[in-house]
Coordinates of C-alpha atoms in Angstrom, one line a residue:
G668 CA 94.5 116.6 83.1
R669 CA 96.3 113.7 81.6
V670 CA 100.0 113.2 82.0
P671 CA 101.9 112.9 78.7
I672 CA 103.5 109.5 78.1
D673 CA 106.9 111.0 77.7
W674 CA 106.6 112.5 81.2
G675 CA 106.2 109.1 82.7
T676 CA 109.2 107.8 80.7
K677 CA 111.3 110.8 82.0
L678 CA 110.2 110.1 85.5
V679 CA 111.2 106.5 85.4
G680 CA 114.5 107.5 83.9
F681 CA 115.0 110.1 86.7
L682 CA 114.2 107.5 89.4
Q683 CA 116.5 104.9 87.9
N684 CA 119.4 107.3 87.4
H685 CA 119.6 108.8 90.9
D686 CA 120.7 107.5 94.3
F687 CA 118.6 109.6 96.6
A688 CA 120.8 108.8 99.5
S689 CA 123.7 110.6 97.9
Q690 CA 124.1 114.4 98.1
K691 CA 123.7 114.6 94.3
G692 CA 120.5 112.6 94.3
R693 CA 119.0 114.6 97.3
K694 CA 119.8 117.8 95.5
A695 CA 118.2 116.6 92.3
A696 CA 115.0 115.6 94.1
E697 CA 114.9 118.9 96.0
K698 CA 115.5 120.9 92.8
N699 CA 112.7 119.1 91.0
A700 CA 110.4 119.5 94.0
Y701 CA 110.9 123.3 94.0
S702 CA 110.4 123.4 90.2
L703 CA 107.0 121.6 90.6
L704 CA 106.1 124.0 93.4
R705 CA 106.6 127.0 91.1
K706 CA 104.3 125.3 88.6
R707 CA 101.7 124.7 91.4
H708 CA 102.0 120.9 91.1
Y709 CA 101.8 120.4 94.8
A710 CA 101.3 116.6 95.2
P711 CA 104.2 115.7 92.9
A712 CA 106.3 118.3 94.6
A713 CA 105.6 116.8 98.0
A714 CA 106.5 113.4 96.6
F715 CA 109.8 114.6 95.3
F716 CA 110.6 116.0 98.8
L717 CA 109.9 112.5 100.1
L718 CA 112.2 110.8 97.6
A719 CA 115.4 112.1 99.3
E720 CA 117.0 109.8 101.8
P721 CA 116.4 110.8 104.5
P722 CA 113.1 112.3 103.3
M723 CA 112.6 116.0 103.6
L724 CA 109.5 115.3 105.7
Q725 CA 109.0 118.8 107.2
T726 CA 109.0 120.5 103.8
A727 CA 106.7 117.9 102.3
L728 CA 104.3 118.3 105.2
E729 CA 104.4 122.1 104.8
V730 CA 103.3 121.7 101.1
I731 CA 100.6 119.1 101.9
I732 CA 99.1 121.2 104.7
G733 CA 99.8 124.7 103.5
Q734 CA 99.1 124.4 99.8
M735 CA 97.0 121.2 99.4
E736 CA 95.1 121.8 102.7
D737 CA 95.0 118.1 103.3
L738 CA 95.6 117.4 107.0
D739 CA 94.6 113.7 106.7
L740 CA 97.2 113.1 104.0
A741 CA 99.8 114.9 106.1
F742 CA 99.2 112.7 109.1
F743 CA 99.1 109.6 106.9
I744 CA 102.5 110.5 105.2
A745 CA 104.1 111.5 108.6
R746 CA 103.0 108.2 110.1
L747 CA 104.3 106.2 107.1
V748 CA 107.7 108.0 106.9
E749 CA 108.3 108.1 110.7
G750 CA 106.7 104.7 111.3
G751 CA 110.1 103.1 112.0
E752 CA 111.3 106.0 114.2
P753 CA 108.4 107.0 116.4
N754 CA 110.4 109.4 118.6
K755 CA 111.4 111.6 115.6
L756 CA 107.9 112.6 114.8
T757 CA 107.3 116.2 116.1
M758 CA 103.8 116.7 114.8
G759 CA 101.0 116.0 117.3
G760 CA 101.0 113.6 120.1
G761 CA 102.5 110.2 120.3
G762 CA 106.2 109.9 120.7
G763 CA 105.9 106.6 122.5
G764 CA 108.2 103.9 121.5
G765 CA 106.9 100.7 120.0
M766 CA 106.8 97.3 121.7
M767 CA 110.2 95.5 122.1

């Protein structure tokens, strides 16, 4: 369905008013993510888990794989998020460092 215009305005306000690297910002992102999960809005919930700094990647991937059943998206997101830190990625193979 369509997203109401005021929802977009609220989202922009939320994004502008939170520092997601701070404990308060991380908690706000996590709280909203769980609220969206309860409403079965899985993609936005996963996105909110990824807003936190550092991202709550494991939880986001659990939602994407377990609820959305989208393994391709999970690998894509994992690769994007962990792209700068190849040794942190625990899913699948790889683990090799990049070129110096």
